[in-house]
PDB file of C-alpha atoms in Angstrom:
ATOM      1  CA  MET A   1      58.760  85.946 101.389  1.00 75.00           C
ATOM      2  CA  PHE A   2      57.323  83.017 103.323  1.00 79.00           C
ATOM      3  CA  LEU A   3      53.561  82.624 103.727  1.00 76.00           C
ATOM      4  CA  ARG A   4      51.119  80.046 105.042  1.00 72.00           C
ATOM      5  CA  LYS A   5      49.281  79.899 101.692  1.00 74.00           C
ATOM      6  CA  PRO A   6      50.239  79.862  98.002  1.00 76.00           C
ATOM      7  CA  ALA A   7      50.673  83.085  96.056  1.00 75.00           C
ATOM      8  CA  PRO A   8      47.445  84.762  94.888  1.00 77.00           C
ATOM      9  CA  ILE A   9      46.644  84.233  91.203  1.00 79.00           C
ATOM     10  CA  GLY A  10      47.085  87.149  88.805  1.00 79.00           C
ATOM     11  CA  LEU A  11      49.597  89.220  90.766  1.00 85.00           C
ATOM     12  CA  GLY A  12      52.722  88.089  88.935  1.00 85.00           C
ATOM     13  CA  LEU A  13      53.786  85.888  91.837  1.00 87.00           C
ATOM     14  CA  THR A  14      54.540  82.208  92.124  1.00 85.00           C
ATOM     15  CA  SER A  15      55.022  79.940  95.088  1.00 85.00           C
ATOM     16  CA  LEU A  16      56.988  76.903  96.127  1.00 87.00           C
ATOM     17  CA  HIS A  17      55.620  74.596  98.821  1.00 90.00           C
ATOM     18  CA  ILE A  18      58.382  74.295 101.425  1.00 90.00           C
ATOM     19  CA  LEU A  19      56.909  72.139 104.171  1.00 90.00           C
ATOM     20  CA  ASP A  20      53.853  71.200 106.181  1.00 91.00           C
ATOM     21  CA  GLU A  21      54.539  72.242 109.759  1.00 92.00           C
ATOM     22  CA  PRO A  22      52.685  70.130 112.346  1.00 94.00           C
ATOM     23  CA  LEU A  23      50.248  71.909 114.622  1.00 94.00           C
ATOM     24  CA  ILE A  24      50.488  71.138 118.343  1.00 95.00           C
ATOM     25  CA  VAL A  25      48.512  72.003 121.469  1.00 96.00           C
ATOM     26  CA  ALA A  26      49.786  74.693 123.843  1.00 95.00           C
ATOM     27  CA  LEU A  27      48.365  74.330 127.362  1.00 95.00           C
ATOM     28  CA  PRO A  28      48.933  76.096 130.663  1.00 96.00           C
ATOM     29  CA  ASN A  29      51.168  73.846 132.799  1.00 93.00           C
ATOM     30  CA  ASN A  30      48.323  73.314 135.312  1.00 94.00           C
ATOM     31  CA  HIS A  31      45.765  72.228 132.682  1.00 96.00           C
ATOM     32  CA  PRO A  32      44.267  68.712 133.182  1.00 94.00           C
ATOM     33  CA  LEU A  33      45.465  67.602 129.712  1.00 95.00           C
ATOM     34  CA  ALA A  34      49.041  68.724 130.434  1.00 93.00           C
ATOM     35  CA  GLU A  35      49.772  65.488 132.336  1.00 92.00           C
ATOM     36  CA  GLN A  36      48.667  63.265 129.445  1.00 90.00           C
ATOM     37  CA  ALA A  37      51.684  61.376 128.068  1.00 90.00           C
ATOM     38  CA  GLU A  38      50.288  60.408 124.663  1.00 93.00           C
ATOM     39  CA  PRO A  39      49.229  62.814 121.900  1.00 95.00           C
ATOM     40  CA  ILE A  40      45.974  64.644 122.560  1.00 96.00           C
ATOM     41  CA  HIS A  41      43.023  63.812 120.335  1.00 95.00           C
ATOM     42  CA  LEU A  42      41.825  66.986 118.669  1.00 96.00           C
ATOM     43  CA  LEU A  43      38.212  66.201 119.577  1.00 96.00           C
ATOM     44  CA  ASP A  44      39.227  66.081 123.275  1.00 96.00           C
ATOM     45  CA  LEU A  45      39.820  69.844 123.058  1.00 97.00           C
ATOM     46  CA  GLU A  46      36.143  70.573 122.326  1.00 97.00           C
ATOM     47  CA  PRO A  47      35.006  71.431 125.887  1.00 97.00           C
ATOM     48  CA  HIS A  48      37.991  73.685 126.606  1.00 97.00           C
ATOM     49  CA  ASP A  49      38.430  77.427 126.159  1.00 97.00           C
ATOM     50  CA  PHE A  50      40.598  78.513 123.211  1.00 97.00           C
ATOM     51  CA  VAL A  51      42.940  81.468 122.843  1.00 95.00           C
ATOM     52  CA  LEU A  52      43.737  82.151 119.197  1.00 92.00           C
ATOM     53  CA  TYR A  53      45.929  84.460 117.199  1.00 84.00           C
ATOM     54  CA  ARG A  54      43.609  87.119 115.730  1.00 78.00           C
ATOM     55  CA  ARG A  55      42.407  86.294 112.206  1.00 72.00           C
ATOM     56  CA  LEU A  56      43.261  89.756 110.830  1.00 62.00           C
ATOM     57  CA  ALA A  57      46.884  89.264 111.862  1.00 59.00           C
ATOM     58  CA  GLY A  58      47.203  85.657 110.727  1.00 62.00           C
ATOM     59  CA  GLN A  59      44.291  84.697 108.514  1.00 70.00           C
ATOM     60  CA  ASP A  60      45.853  81.568 107.074  1.00 80.00           C
ATOM     61  CA  LEU A  61      46.891  80.067 110.413  1.00 83.00           C
ATOM     62  CA  PHE A  62      43.567  81.002 112.031  1.00 85.00           C
ATOM     63  CA  ASP A  63      41.593  79.438 109.156  1.00 88.00           C
ATOM     64  CA  ASN A  64      43.781  76.341 109.230  1.00 87.00           C
ATOM     65  CA  ILE A  65      43.156  75.826 112.955  1.00 90.00           C
ATOM     66  CA  LEU A  66      39.397  76.300 112.560  1.00 92.00           C
ATOM     67  CA  ALA A  67      39.314  73.914 109.590  1.00 91.00           C
ATOM     68  CA  SER A  68      41.103  71.250 111.638  1.00 92.00           C
ATOM     69  CA  CYS A  69      38.573  71.644 114.460  1.00 95.00           C
ATOM     70  CA  TYR A  70      35.607  71.566 112.056  1.00 94.00           C
ATOM     71  CA  GLN A  71      36.975  68.405 110.400  1.00 93.00           C
ATOM     72  CA  ALA A  72      37.245  66.818 113.849  1.00 93.00           C
ATOM     73  CA  GLY A  73      33.565  67.627 114.444  1.00 94.00           C
ATOM     74  CA  PHE A  74      33.491  70.721 116.642  1.00 96.00           C
ATOM     75  CA  SER A  75      33.726  74.490 116.649  1.00 96.00           C
ATOM     76  CA  PRO A  76      36.280  75.788 119.153  1.00 96.00           C
ATOM     77  CA  LYS A  77      35.027  77.983 121.992  1.00 96.00           C
ATOM     78  CA  ILE A  78      37.240  81.038 121.434  1.00 95.00           C
ATOM     79  CA  VAL A  79      37.328  83.104 124.632  1.00 97.00           C
ATOM     80  CA  GLN A  80      40.149  85.440 123.610  1.00 94.00           C
ATOM     81  CA  GLU A  81      41.917  86.520 120.427  1.00 91.00           C
ATOM     82  CA  ALA A  82      45.406  87.985 120.616  1.00 90.00           C
ATOM     83  CA  PRO A  83      47.048  90.425 118.180  1.00 88.00           C
ATOM     84  CA  ARG A  84      50.243  88.333 117.991  1.00 84.00           C
ATOM     85  CA  LEU A  85      51.071  84.683 118.413  1.00 83.00           C
ATOM     86  CA  THR A  86      53.425  85.545 121.286  1.00 85.00           C
ATOM     87  CA  SER A  87      50.592  87.484 122.966  1.00 89.00           C
ATOM     88  CA  SER A  88      48.419  84.377 122.816  1.00 90.00           C
ATOM     89  CA  LEU A  89      51.209  82.472 124.583  1.00 92.00           C
ATOM     90  CA  ASN A  90      51.083  85.029 127.422  1.00 92.00           C
ATOM     91  CA  LEU A  91      47.335  84.407 127.748  1.00 94.00           C
ATOM     92  CA  ILE A  92      47.841  80.639 127.730  1.00 95.00           C
ATOM     93  CA  ALA A  93      50.554  80.916 130.399  1.00 93.00           C
ATOM     94  CA  ALA A  94      48.078  82.957 132.491  1.00 94.00           C
ATOM     95  CA  GLY A  95      45.555  80.100 132.275  1.00 95.00           C
ATOM     96  CA  ILE A  96      42.982  81.861 130.050  1.00 96.00           C
ATOM     97  CA  GLY A  97      42.758  78.882 127.700  1.00 96.00           C
ATOM     98  CA  LEU A  98      44.663  76.604 125.365  1.00 97.00           C
ATOM     99  CA  SER A  99      45.602  76.964 121.734  1.00 95.00           C
ATOM    100  CA  ILE A 100      46.716  75.122 118.650  1.00 94.00           C
ATOM    101  CA  VAL A 101      50.027  76.519 117.430  1.00 93.00           C
ATOM    102  CA  PRO A 102      52.731  75.708 114.861  1.00 92.00           C
ATOM    103  CA  GLU A 103      55.362  73.313 116.195  1.00 93.00           C
ATOM    104  CA  ALA A 104      58.090  75.950 115.768  1.00 89.00           C
ATOM    105  CA  ILE A 105      56.579  77.747 118.782  1.00 87.00           C
ATOM    106  CA  ARG A 106      57.422  74.790 121.053  1.00 87.00           C
ATOM    107  CA  ASP A 107      60.475  76.494 122.592  1.00 80.00           C
ATOM    108  CA  PHE A 108      58.583  79.536 123.888  1.00 74.00           C
ATOM    109  CA  TRP A 109      57.530  79.763 127.539  1.00 67.00           C
ATOM    110  CA  ASN A 110      59.032  76.433 128.542  1.00 71.00           C
ATOM    111  CA  LYS A 111      57.954  76.550 132.205  1.00 84.00           C
ATOM    112  CA  GLN A 112      54.431  77.964 132.098  1.00 90.00           C
ATOM    113  CA  ILE A 113      53.239  76.251 128.915  1.00 94.00           C
ATOM    114  CA  VAL A 114      53.182  72.563 128.057  1.00 94.00           C
ATOM    115  CA  TYR A 115      53.185  71.560 124.385  1.00 94.00           C
ATOM    116  CA  LYS A 116      51.591  68.310 123.255  1.00 95.00           C
ATOM    117  CA  ALA A 117      51.314  66.545 119.916  1.00 95.00           C
ATOM    118  CA  LEU A 118      47.883  66.440 118.292  1.00 95.00           C
ATOM    119  CA  LYS A 119      46.154  63.336 117.021  1.00 93.00           C
ATOM    120  CA  ALA A 120      43.314  63.629 114.477  1.00 90.00           C
ATOM    121  CA  ASN A 121      41.810  61.718 111.564  1.00 88.00           C
ATOM    122  CA  ASN A 122      43.156  64.381 109.193  1.00 86.00           C
ATOM    123  CA  PRO A 123      46.674  65.757 109.634  1.00 86.00           C
ATOM    124  CA  CYS A 124      46.791  69.032 111.579  1.00 89.00           C
ATOM    125  CA  ILE A 125      49.328  71.037 109.627  1.00 89.00           C
ATOM    126  CA  ALA A 126      50.226  74.597 108.691  1.00 87.00           C
ATOM    127  CA  PRO A 127      51.842  74.691 105.231  1.00 89.00           C
ATOM    128  CA  ILE A 128      54.643  77.116 104.466  1.00 88.00           C
ATOM    129  CA  TYR A 129      55.287  78.496 100.968  1.00 88.00           C
ATOM    130  CA  ALA A 130      58.086  80.599  99.507  1.00 87.00           C
ATOM    131  CA  VAL A 131      56.408  83.324  97.430  1.00 87.00           C
ATOM    132  CA  TYR A 132      58.362  85.287  94.838  1.00 85.00           C
ATOM    133  CA  LYS A 133      57.976  87.244  91.590  1.00 84.00           C
ATOM    134  CA  GLU A 134      57.420  85.166  88.458  1.00 82.00           C
ATOM    135  CA  ASN A 135      60.018  85.136  85.692  1.00 78.00           C
ATOM    136  CA  ILE A 136      62.658  86.931  87.689  1.00 78.00           C
ATOM    137  CA  ASP A 137      66.244  86.433  86.538  1.00 82.00           C
ATOM    138  CA  ASN A 138      68.037  86.615  89.864  1.00 82.00           C
ATOM    139  CA  VAL A 139      70.916  84.245  90.596  1.00 85.00           C
ATOM    140  CA  ARG A 140      70.564  84.610  94.370  1.00 85.00           C
ATOM    141  CA  LEU A 141      66.870  83.784  94.231  1.00 81.00           C
ATOM    142  CA  GLN A 142      67.574  80.742  92.044  1.00 81.00           C
ATOM    143  CA  HIS A 143      70.159  79.485  94.558  1.00 84.00           C
ATOM    144  CA  ILE A 144      67.755  79.930  97.461  1.00 83.00           C
ATOM    145  CA  LEU A 145      64.949  78.144  95.588  1.00 81.00           C
ATOM    146  CA  LYS A 146      67.314  75.310  94.713  1.00 84.00           C
ATOM    147  CA  LEU A 147      68.240  74.928  98.398  1.00 84.00           C
ATOM    148  CA  LEU A 148      64.568  74.901  99.396  1.00 81.00           C
ATOM    149  CA  GLN A 149      63.581  72.162  96.973  1.00 79.00           C
TER     150      GLN A 149
END
């Protein structure tokens, strides 16, 4: 299983850090920042309305986005939370607000949403971990873990 945080302690699970996925800005194509050629400074997002993936559905990503904003010196003005990441993209495309999303989302909604790199003092990332049972003697799992390392 792949998660955005390490395995909880005491459940007989272990985790392997796979990668740190960059976070990017998703903007409606008519947003003033959409024309900016260079990466967008995270602090420049402060006055804008945010659409975020609901915390209950994606606690780790939600917390990671908020932490990045707090480290930049602001609390995002969340005007709408969506039950799924793809639902938040629909709201962004409709012009409700902007969002910070994992880079893997970049290929969704190519015409109505513009994706821009983020620039901040601290890296804006969403880690990904492989989480699996400890001490399991499974050849397939060992091969997969070897490939991931």
